[in-house]
Amino acid sequence: MFTLKTVEEPIVIREGDSFKLVLSKYGAIALDKQENLYEYIGDVEGDLDLDNGILSFGDIQFPVQVLGFFNDDLKQWSWAWDSEDIFGADLIKVAAEMKQAGIDAGIPEFSSPIIQADFNACHTLSMATVGILDLGAYYAINEDGLDIFVAIDSDEIPENNSVVKFKDTFYTFQKNFKVYSRIAFDAYTRLKGYKIKHHDDFDVAYLGESRIIVGFTQRGNVRTIQMLLEEE
């Protein structure tokens, strides 16, 4: 097994960052958290108690914050910070943090109350939020015809930090989302607390004595992924 390393440089949002760049920085760590959640809850469907701000999976309960909701008929995402009259001030604190982040960095996806979007875009907004604010995970649940997205405000979800999971999570993320793959690998590695070394056309993540080696094209897309486990 291996031990986590200290993050040497912070991953931050900079003024002028595009949403694509922000998702590249924070999306893989959020996907990692999502996979931890689903390993933990299995096939159990969530039950949302908005009055008390609790999301339940059978006997498992988490405190949550409301991020926003999706109206499929209108194809619109609405941030919860614009609906304090519906959710109350206590349940929109995380959403309000994202509004301020959007204002500070000039990212309209975070600071616009309503966004024309499809269902997949709502997932990317939620992923970015979870990664940026280091929340437990997020979950979408249909209530009264709306898909409500909530952030799990808890660190009680068990973590799977295997080398195989790290490799598979990065592969899945860069394959299924429109991101800058090389930036995503660097950020995911460092947010997990691992060391990374950059070379001309490949980067190496050091997970204890194991290695993940990712080769990149000149455009920064993934060309190859290799895994060297500790026992090898």
PDB file of C-alpha atoms in Angstrom:
ATOM      1  CA  MET A   1       0.000   0.000   0.000  1.00  0.00           C
ATOM      2  CA  PHE A   2       0.977   3.642  -0.210  1.00  0.00           C
ATOM      3  CA  THR A   3       0.533   6.791   1.831  1.00  0.00           C
ATOM      4  CA  LEU A   4      -0.879  10.130   0.737  1.00  0.00           C
ATOM      5  CA  LYS A   5       1.546  12.962   0.146  1.00  0.00           C
ATOM      6  CA  THR A   6       1.087  16.620   0.982  1.00  0.00           C
ATOM      7  CA  VAL A   7      -0.173  18.826  -1.856  1.00  0.00           C
ATOM      8  CA  GLU A   8       2.867  20.895  -2.822  1.00  0.00           C
ATOM      9  CA  GLU A   9       1.064  23.694  -4.692  1.00  0.00           C
ATOM     10  CA  PRO A  10      -2.554  24.724  -4.360  1.00  0.00           C
ATOM     11  CA  ILE A  11      -5.006  24.272  -7.197  1.00  0.00           C
ATOM     12  CA  VAL A  12      -6.908  27.537  -7.457  1.00  0.00           C
ATOM     13  CA  ILE A  13      -9.416  29.356  -9.639  1.00  0.00           C
ATOM     14  CA  ARG A  14      -7.836  32.341 -11.319  1.00  0.00           C
ATOM     15  CA  GLU A  15      -9.580  35.389 -12.679  1.00  0.00           C
ATOM     16  CA  GLY A  16     -10.404  34.784 -16.320  1.00  0.00           C
ATOM     17  CA  ASP A  17     -10.529  30.980 -16.041  1.00  0.00           C
ATOM     18  CA  SER A  18     -13.146  29.465 -18.325  1.00  0.00           C
ATOM     19  CA  PHE A  19     -15.624  26.939 -16.976  1.00  0.00           C
ATOM     20  CA  LYS A  20     -13.882  24.292 -19.103  1.00  0.00           C
ATOM     21  CA  LEU A  21     -10.592  25.087 -17.380  1.00  0.00           C
ATOM     22  CA  VAL A  22     -12.193  25.029 -13.922  1.00  0.00           C
ATOM     23  CA  LEU A  23     -13.833  21.676 -14.659  1.00  0.00           C
ATOM     24  CA  SER A  24     -10.474  20.378 -15.876  1.00  0.00           C
ATOM     25  CA  LYS A  25      -8.910  21.335 -12.550  1.00  0.00           C
ATOM     26  CA  TYR A  26     -11.620  20.056 -10.223  1.00  0.00           C
ATOM     27  CA  GLY A  27     -13.748  17.538 -12.101  1.00  0.00           C
ATOM     28  CA  ALA A  28     -11.653  14.411 -11.664  1.00  0.00           C
ATOM     29  CA  ILE A  29     -11.434  14.780  -7.888  1.00  0.00           C
ATOM     30  CA  ALA A  30     -15.215  15.256  -7.844  1.00  0.00           C
ATOM     31  CA  LEU A  31     -15.720  12.105  -9.915  1.00  0.00           C
ATOM     32  CA  ASP A  32     -13.444  10.300  -7.463  1.00  0.00           C
ATOM     33  CA  LYS A  33     -15.758  11.410  -4.652  1.00  0.00           C
ATOM     34  CA  GLN A  34     -18.841  10.304  -6.592  1.00  0.00           C
ATOM     35  CA  GLU A  35     -17.399   6.840  -7.030  1.00  0.00           C
ATOM     36  CA  ASN A  36     -16.709   6.661  -3.287  1.00  0.00           C
ATOM     37  CA  LEU A  37     -20.335   7.590  -2.622  1.00  0.00           C
ATOM     38  CA  TYR A  38     -21.771   4.910  -4.891  1.00  0.00           C
ATOM     39  CA  GLU A  39     -19.429   2.262  -3.500  1.00  0.00           C
ATOM     40  CA  TYR A  40     -20.777   3.180  -0.075  1.00  0.00           C
ATOM     41  CA  ILE A  41     -24.530   3.361  -0.763  1.00  0.00           C
ATOM     42  CA  GLY A  42     -24.756   0.607  -3.383  1.00  0.00           C
ATOM     43  CA  ASP A  43     -28.066   0.459  -5.241  1.00  0.00           C
ATOM     44  CA  VAL A  44     -30.097   2.237  -2.562  1.00  0.00           C
ATOM     45  CA  GLU A  45     -31.993   5.287  -3.865  1.00  0.00           C
ATOM     46  CA  GLY A  46     -31.786   8.495  -1.907  1.00  0.00           C
ATOM     47  CA  ASP A  47     -34.640  10.137  -0.027  1.00  0.00           C
ATOM     48  CA  LEU A  48     -34.423  13.913   0.367  1.00  0.00           C
ATOM     49  CA  ASP A  49     -35.863  15.699   3.401  1.00  0.00           C
ATOM     50  CA  LEU A  50     -35.626  19.366   2.451  1.00  0.00           C
ATOM     51  CA  ASP A  51     -37.239  20.553   5.672  1.00  0.00           C
ATOM     52  CA  ASN A  52     -34.327  19.174   7.680  1.00  0.00           C
ATOM     53  CA  GLY A  53     -31.625  19.248   5.016  1.00  0.00           C
ATOM     54  CA  ILE A  54     -31.036  15.486   5.175  1.00  0.00           C
ATOM     55  CA  LEU A  55     -30.394  12.981   2.375  1.00  0.00           C
ATOM     56  CA  SER A  56     -30.989   9.358   3.409  1.00  0.00           C
ATOM     57  CA  PHE A  57     -29.941   6.067   1.859  1.00  0.00           C
ATOM     58  CA  GLY A  58     -31.678   3.604   4.143  1.00  0.00           C
ATOM     59  CA  ASP A  59     -29.873   3.893   7.487  1.00  0.00           C
ATOM     60  CA  ILE A  60     -27.187   6.159   6.033  1.00  0.00           C
ATOM     61  CA  GLN A  61     -27.903   9.870   6.429  1.00  0.00           C
ATOM     62  CA  PHE A  62     -26.023  12.940   5.264  1.00  0.00           C
ATOM     63  CA  PRO A  63     -26.531  16.665   5.791  1.00  0.00           C
ATOM     64  CA  VAL A  64     -26.888  18.425   2.462  1.00  0.00           C
ATOM     65  CA  GLN A  65     -26.843  21.811   0.812  1.00  0.00           C
ATOM     66  CA  VAL A  66     -29.016  22.573  -2.199  1.00  0.00           C
ATOM     67  CA  LEU A  67     -26.986  23.506  -5.269  1.00  0.00           C
ATOM     68  CA  GLY A  68     -29.768  24.086  -7.772  1.00  0.00           C
ATOM     69  CA  PHE A  69     -32.463  22.445  -9.818  1.00  0.00           C
ATOM     70  CA  PHE A  70     -33.081  21.462 -13.427  1.00  0.00           C
ATOM     71  CA  ASN A  71     -36.302  22.025 -15.350  1.00  0.00           C
ATOM     72  CA  ASP A  72     -36.338  19.563 -18.236  1.00  0.00           C
ATOM     73  CA  ASP A  73     -39.248  21.268 -20.031  1.00  0.00           C
ATOM     74  CA  LEU A  74     -37.429  24.602 -20.121  1.00  0.00           C
ATOM     75  CA  LYS A  75     -33.956  23.047 -20.345  1.00  0.00           C
ATOM     76  CA  GLN A  76     -32.823  25.365 -17.558  1.00  0.00           C
ATOM     77  CA  TRP A  77     -30.537  25.096 -14.561  1.00  0.00           C
ATOM     78  CA  SER A  78     -31.424  27.434 -11.681  1.00  0.00           C
ATOM     79  CA  TRP A  79     -28.915  28.087  -8.906  1.00  0.00           C
ATOM     80  CA  ALA A  80     -30.327  27.657  -5.416  1.00  0.00           C
ATOM     81  CA  TRP A  81     -28.844  30.993  -4.290  1.00  0.00           C
ATOM     82  CA  ASP A  82     -31.522  32.647  -6.408  1.00  0.00           C
ATOM     83  CA  SER A  83     -34.300  30.729  -4.587  1.00  0.00           C
ATOM     84  CA  GLU A  84     -33.758  31.565  -0.916  1.00  0.00           C
ATOM     85  CA  ASP A  85     -37.527  31.986  -0.552  1.00  0.00           C
ATOM     86  CA  ILE A  86     -37.948  28.316  -1.507  1.00  0.00           C
ATOM     87  CA  PHE A  87     -35.046  26.623   0.265  1.00  0.00           C
ATOM     88  CA  GLY A  88     -34.188  29.025   3.084  1.00  0.00           C
ATOM     89  CA  ALA A  89     -30.871  30.707   3.820  1.00  0.00           C
ATOM     90  CA  ASP A  90     -29.343  27.739   5.666  1.00  0.00           C
ATOM     91  CA  LEU A  91     -29.591  25.368   2.684  1.00  0.00           C
ATOM     92  CA  ILE A  92     -28.099  27.674   0.036  1.00  0.00           C
ATOM     93  CA  LYS A  93     -24.815  28.634   1.698  1.00  0.00           C
ATOM     94  CA  VAL A  94     -22.722  26.446  -0.621  1.00  0.00           C
ATOM     95  CA  ALA A  95     -24.546  27.745  -3.697  1.00  0.00           C
ATOM     96  CA  ALA A  96     -23.920  31.297  -2.499  1.00  0.00           C
ATOM     97  CA  GLU A  97     -20.200  30.525  -2.205  1.00  0.00           C
ATOM     98  CA  MET A  98     -20.203  29.454  -5.840  1.00  0.00           C
ATOM     99  CA  LYS A  99     -21.967  32.660  -6.846  1.00  0.00           C
ATOM    100  CA  GLN A 100     -19.229  34.681  -5.185  1.00  0.00           C
ATOM    101  CA  ALA A 101     -16.538  32.542  -6.808  1.00  0.00           C
ATOM    102  CA  GLY A 102     -18.157  33.206 -10.164  1.00  0.00           C
ATOM    103  CA  ILE A 103     -18.238  36.937  -9.522  1.00  0.00           C
ATOM    104  CA  ASP A 104     -14.626  37.035  -8.337  1.00  0.00           C
ATOM    105  CA  ALA A 105     -13.245  35.035 -11.270  1.00  0.00           C
ATOM    106  CA  GLY A 106     -15.674  36.221 -13.949  1.00  0.00           C
ATOM    107  CA  ILE A 107     -17.261  32.805 -14.547  1.00  0.00           C
ATOM    108  CA  PRO A 108     -20.892  33.302 -15.644  1.00  0.00           C
ATOM    109  CA  GLU A 109     -21.772  29.633 -15.144  1.00  0.00           C
ATOM    110  CA  PHE A 110     -21.506  30.250 -11.385  1.00  0.00           C
ATOM    111  CA  SER A 111     -22.824  33.805 -11.162  1.00  0.00           C
ATOM    112  CA  SER A 112     -25.830  33.682 -13.520  1.00  0.00           C
ATOM    113  CA  PRO A 113     -29.045  32.694 -11.694  1.00  0.00           C
ATOM    114  CA  ILE A 114     -30.467  30.740 -14.650  1.00  0.00           C
ATOM    115  CA  ILE A 115     -28.492  28.893 -17.327  1.00  0.00           C
ATOM    116  CA  GLN A 116     -29.765  27.223 -20.466  1.00  0.00           C
ATOM    117  CA  ALA A 117     -28.477  23.691 -20.016  1.00  0.00           C
ATOM    118  CA  ASP A 118     -29.143  20.028 -20.498  1.00  0.00           C
ATOM    119  CA  PHE A 119     -29.146  17.433 -17.732  1.00  0.00           C
ATOM    120  CA  ASN A 120     -25.475  16.551 -18.282  1.00  0.00           C
ATOM    121  CA  ALA A 121     -24.454  20.179 -17.843  1.00  0.00           C
ATOM    122  CA  CYS A 122     -26.103  20.173 -14.419  1.00  0.00           C
ATOM    123  CA  HIS A 123     -23.820  17.317 -13.441  1.00  0.00           C
ATOM    124  CA  THR A 124     -20.720  19.247 -14.519  1.00  0.00           C
ATOM    125  CA  LEU A 125     -21.820  22.302 -12.513  1.00  0.00           C
ATOM    126  CA  SER A 126     -22.324  20.085  -9.473  1.00  0.00           C
ATOM    127  CA  MET A 127     -19.007  18.311 -10.001  1.00  0.00           C
ATOM    128  CA  ALA A 128     -17.148  21.600 -10.206  1.00  0.00           C
ATOM    129  CA  THR A 129     -18.779  22.752  -6.970  1.00  0.00           C
ATOM    130  CA  VAL A 130     -17.885  19.557  -5.102  1.00  0.00           C
ATOM    131  CA  GLY A 131     -14.286  19.736  -6.284  1.00  0.00           C
ATOM    132  CA  ILE A 132     -13.782  23.436  -5.603  1.00  0.00           C
ATOM    133  CA  LEU A 133     -15.322  23.414  -2.117  1.00  0.00           C
ATOM    134  CA  ASP A 134     -14.038  19.923  -1.196  1.00  0.00           C
ATOM    135  CA  LEU A 135     -17.475  18.558  -0.363  1.00  0.00           C
ATOM    136  CA  GLY A 136     -18.344  14.885   0.099  1.00  0.00           C
ATOM    137  CA  ALA A 137     -20.193  14.319  -3.184  1.00  0.00           C
ATOM    138  CA  TYR A 138     -23.416  15.407  -4.871  1.00  0.00           C
ATOM    139  CA  TYR A 139     -26.698  13.706  -5.621  1.00  0.00           C
ATOM    140  CA  ALA A 140     -29.635  14.409  -7.949  1.00  0.00           C
ATOM    141  CA  ILE A 141     -33.178  13.520  -6.974  1.00  0.00           C
ATOM    142  CA  ASN A 142     -36.513  14.221  -8.676  1.00  0.00           C
ATOM    143  CA  GLU A 143     -39.000  16.152  -6.564  1.00  0.00           C
ATOM    144  CA  ASP A 144     -42.296  17.468  -7.955  1.00  0.00           C
ATOM    145  CA  GLY A 145     -41.076  17.286 -11.546  1.00  0.00           C
ATOM    146  CA  LEU A 146     -37.769  19.047 -10.894  1.00  0.00           C
ATOM    147  CA  ASP A 147     -34.345  17.441 -10.615  1.00  0.00           C
ATOM    148  CA  ILE A 148     -32.835  18.876  -7.434  1.00  0.00           C
ATOM    149  CA  PHE A 149     -29.072  18.665  -7.064  1.00  0.00           C
ATOM    150  CA  VAL A 150     -27.695  18.632  -3.533  1.00  0.00           C
ATOM    151  CA  ALA A 151     -24.162  18.606  -2.182  1.00  0.00           C
ATOM    152  CA  ILE A 152     -23.355  16.184   0.626  1.00  0.00           C
ATOM    153  CA  ASP A 153     -21.731  18.271   3.347  1.00  0.00           C
ATOM    154  CA  SER A 154     -19.928  15.436   5.091  1.00  0.00           C
ATOM    155  CA  ASP A 155     -16.522  13.755   5.240  1.00  0.00           C
ATOM    156  CA  GLU A 156     -17.972  10.451   6.441  1.00  0.00           C
ATOM    157  CA  ILE A 157     -17.928   8.724   3.029  1.00  0.00           C
ATOM    158  CA  PRO A 158     -15.217   6.012   3.012  1.00  0.00           C
ATOM    159  CA  GLU A 159     -12.450   6.613   0.477  1.00  0.00           C
ATOM    160  CA  ASN A 160     -11.075   4.076  -1.974  1.00  0.00           C
ATOM    161  CA  ASN A 161      -7.524   5.239  -2.695  1.00  0.00           C
ATOM    162  CA  SER A 162      -6.330   2.306  -4.785  1.00  0.00           C
ATOM    163  CA  VAL A 163      -3.969   2.867  -7.698  1.00  0.00           C
ATOM    164  CA  VAL A 164      -6.367   1.107 -10.057  1.00  0.00           C
ATOM    165  CA  LYS A 165      -9.205   3.403  -9.069  1.00  0.00           C
ATOM    166  CA  PHE A 166      -7.018   6.474  -9.601  1.00  0.00           C
ATOM    167  CA  LYS A 167      -6.126   5.332 -13.116  1.00  0.00           C
ATOM    168  CA  ASP A 168      -9.695   4.354 -14.011  1.00  0.00           C
ATOM    169  CA  THR A 169     -11.162   7.583 -12.618  1.00  0.00           C
ATOM    170  CA  PHE A 170      -8.819   9.751 -14.640  1.00  0.00           C
ATOM    171  CA  TYR A 171      -9.402   7.689 -17.785  1.00  0.00           C
ATOM    172  CA  THR A 172     -13.187   7.934 -17.387  1.00  0.00           C
ATOM    173  CA  PHE A 173     -13.089  11.662 -16.666  1.00  0.00           C
ATOM    174  CA  GLN A 174     -10.961  12.707 -19.622  1.00  0.00           C
ATOM    175  CA  LYS A 175     -12.873  10.380 -21.946  1.00  0.00           C
ATOM    176  CA  ASN A 176     -16.392  11.468 -21.017  1.00  0.00           C
ATOM    177  CA  PHE A 177     -15.986  15.193 -20.356  1.00  0.00           C
ATOM    178  CA  LYS A 178     -14.752  18.000 -22.576  1.00  0.00           C
ATOM    179  CA  VAL A 179     -11.710  19.058 -20.578  1.00  0.00           C
ATOM    180  CA  TYR A 180      -8.009  19.812 -20.933  1.00  0.00           C
ATOM    181  CA  SER A 181      -6.666  16.354 -20.220  1.00  0.00           C
ATOM    182  CA  ARG A 182      -3.140  17.288 -19.240  1.00  0.00           C
ATOM    183  CA  ILE A 183      -4.344  19.961 -16.825  1.00  0.00           C
ATOM    184  CA  ALA A 184      -6.861  17.458 -15.449  1.00  0.00           C
ATOM    185  CA  PHE A 185      -4.176  14.848 -14.754  1.00  0.00           C
ATOM    186  CA  ASP A 186      -1.921  17.368 -13.030  1.00  0.00           C
ATOM    187  CA  ALA A 187      -4.726  18.776 -10.875  1.00  0.00           C
ATOM    188  CA  TYR A 188      -6.233  15.402  -9.960  1.00  0.00           C
ATOM    189  CA  THR A 189      -2.820  14.077  -8.957  1.00  0.00           C
ATOM    190  CA  ARG A 190      -2.012  17.042  -6.745  1.00  0.00           C
ATOM    191  CA  LEU A 191      -5.469  17.357  -5.212  1.00  0.00           C
ATOM    192  CA  LYS A 192      -5.160  13.713  -4.166  1.00  0.00           C
ATOM    193  CA  GLY A 193      -1.898  14.667  -2.491  1.00  0.00           C
ATOM    194  CA  TYR A 194       0.443  12.787  -4.814  1.00  0.00           C
ATOM    195  CA  LYS A 195       3.605  13.981  -6.522  1.00  0.00           C
ATOM    196  CA  ILE A 196       3.801  14.498 -10.270  1.00  0.00           C
ATOM    197  CA  LYS A 197       6.693  15.012 -12.672  1.00  0.00           C
ATOM    198  CA  HIS A 198       6.237  16.587 -16.087  1.00  0.00           C
ATOM    199  CA  HIS A 199       8.117  15.624 -19.233  1.00  0.00           C
ATOM    200  CA  ASP A 200       7.842  16.763 -22.841  1.00  0.00           C
ATOM    201  CA  ASP A 201       5.150  14.338 -23.920  1.00  0.00           C
ATOM    202  CA  PHE A 202       4.262  12.424 -20.768  1.00  0.00           C
ATOM    203  CA  ASP A 203       3.659  12.969 -17.053  1.00  0.00           C
ATOM    204  CA  VAL A 204       4.241  10.588 -14.151  1.00  0.00           C
ATOM    205  CA  ALA A 205       2.105  10.475 -11.004  1.00  0.00           C
ATOM    206  CA  TYR A 206       3.800   8.901  -7.979  1.00  0.00           C
ATOM    207  CA  LEU A 207       1.387   7.005  -5.733  1.00  0.00           C
ATOM    208  CA  GLY A 208       3.795   5.726  -3.132  1.00  0.00           C
ATOM    209  CA  GLU A 209       5.945   3.172  -4.934  1.00  0.00           C
ATOM    210  CA  SER A 210       3.441   2.829  -7.768  1.00  0.00           C
ATOM    211  CA  ARG A 211       3.336   4.946 -10.910  1.00  0.00           C
ATOM    212  CA  ILE A 212       0.734   6.149 -13.372  1.00  0.00           C
ATOM    213  CA  ILE A 213       2.343   7.272 -16.633  1.00  0.00           C
ATOM    214  CA  VAL A 214       0.187   9.229 -19.096  1.00  0.00           C
ATOM    215  CA  GLY A 215       1.420  10.027 -22.583  1.00  0.00           C
ATOM    216  CA  PHE A 216      -0.004  13.087 -24.337  1.00  0.00           C
ATOM    217  CA  THR A 217      -0.303  14.300 -27.905  1.00  0.00           C
ATOM    218  CA  GLN A 218       0.928  17.752 -28.912  1.00  0.00           C
ATOM    219  CA  ARG A 219      -2.613  19.034 -28.299  1.00  0.00           C
ATOM    220  CA  GLY A 220      -2.550  17.699 -24.757  1.00  0.00           C
ATOM    221  CA  ASN A 221      -4.925  14.797 -25.355  1.00  0.00           C
ATOM    222  CA  VAL A 222      -4.301  11.413 -23.781  1.00  0.00           C
ATOM    223  CA  ARG A 223      -2.352   9.038 -25.975  1.00  0.00           C
ATOM    224  CA  THR A 224      -1.465   6.245 -23.538  1.00  0.00           C
ATOM    225  CA  ILE A 225      -1.970   5.353 -19.877  1.00  0.00           C
ATOM    226  CA  GLN A 226       0.344   2.914 -18.111  1.00  0.00           C
ATOM    227  CA  MET A 227       0.184   1.630 -14.554  1.00  0.00           C
ATOM    228  CA  LEU A 228       3.217   0.286 -12.696  1.00  0.00           C
ATOM    229  CA  LEU A 229       2.163  -1.260  -9.408  1.00  0.00           C
ATOM    230  CA  GLU A 230       4.387  -1.366  -6.339  1.00  0.00           C
ATOM    231  CA  GLU A 231       5.059  -5.082  -6.545  1.00  0.00           C
ATOM    232  CA  GLU A 232       6.261  -4.743 -10.121  1.00  0.00           C
TER     233      GLU A 232
END
